[in-house]
Amino acid sequence: MKVLGEGSIVALEKPEKTCKKWQLRVAVGLDAFSDTYKVKTRRVRGSKKTARILLREFIEELEDDGAVSFDADKITLGTFAKEWLEERRTSVNPPRAGTLRNDEVSVRTIDNAIGGVRLADLNAQHIATFYRGLVSGETSLSRKPLSGASAHKKAATLQQILDVAVRRRLIPFNPCSLLEKSERPKVDTPERMPLTDEDAMKLIDALYAGEPESHTIGALLAIELGCRREELLGLSWGDVDLQHGIVHIQRAYTQDELQLMPTKSKMGDRFIPIYGSPVHKRLIEWREVQSLRLEKLGMGQDNATPVVTSRVGGRIVPNNFYRWWRKYCEKCGIAPCGLHTLRHTYATALGRSKVDLKTIQKLLGDSTGAVALNIYQHYVEQNGADAMSLVSGLYHGGLASGGNGGASGFTALEEQARLQVIRR
């Protein structure tokens, strides 16, 4: 690999005189994924003198490494895909660990199936065969058919990789774009259904019964505020303004990192007003209860304290919270479901309450608007049914009983359902 210059050493601790952690930086040529020169880095420990020695060894190691030529006539799709993944890992703002893990599986799948094809030779037929093989199992890593959703993720990654190749002018166009919509893997995940009104009522009653408890507060945040699992576990008391009744969703506690991270998207950073609501009163009650429990553990409660705490006062591991939830469904007598069903139930309640699309999207922190739009369109269709019921009532003096009822019947049902899901 061609090394440019003599490299540099960056202190990772201050003051530099006593620094024992260093980053070695070596420019190695024009990056295929950016308009700048690619830099290889490595972290080392020891004195600055030791770091200089290790820098020379790092440069020699890179020079001995096989060169990667970004020439479409020479580089294969597999090699390019691996470089794309490495660039993702070492970028200034890398994706979350879970995203990188999925990317790695996709790159391995691509490399295993069509990775040996040179970029210059890659065509739409290669892509179409790869897509069909994902669904049939011929090109999946397990040799078993993938679901439409899983195959779609692999296809999306390939599209993304080849888009980069086009932007870097290694290939004139992305062969994925030549395929018809019918030739691409389709997401076959069934629409997530909210809790039934009966189950929502059972759950709300259970969550408000007796003294508040950490896990039930978490479930309450999911069904009444629409929080994702990682968001409710990442919530600290500093994010909750109990005086004014405002909850600021701005961090997430993720299973892969097990540390506080930014929300899933910029849109996910949002403020939710709860002033005067039952959940507001419940949070006030819970903070007092939690404070007493933490005191028994020899711990204080401050702005950094998680709202949803483990038995030892820390943050709950997301998978552990999910396991509790599955058992709690049985305890409450509701149909087993995922935690995300509570978020969907909240979104559905907004739609049934005829909240406008923009507000639904804002309260959900829905960056793409897909969830909000699906909910909104569903209830706009219901509004159409209400309108037709009104017209029929004007023409015929009311509809026959036993069907949907008249316009008043629809309104009563809508109101009843709304009160059941968004109770108190």
Coordinates of C-alpha atoms in Angstrom, one line a residue, residues 29 53 141 177 189 210 261 329 331 358 374 388 403:
G29 CA -3.6 7.4 -0.9
I53 CA 8.8 3.6 17.1
L141 CA -25.2 -17.5 3.9
S177 CA -31.5 0.6 -10.8
T189 CA -43.5 -8.2 7.3
G210 CA -50.8 -0.2 43.4
M261 CA -26.5 7.1 22.7
C329 CA -48.2 -9.9 29.3
K331 CA -49.5 -11.8 34.2
K358 CA -47.6 16.3 11.3
N374 CA -49.9 4.6 7.6
M388 CA -70.6 8.8 3.6
G403 CA -74.6 -2.2 10.5

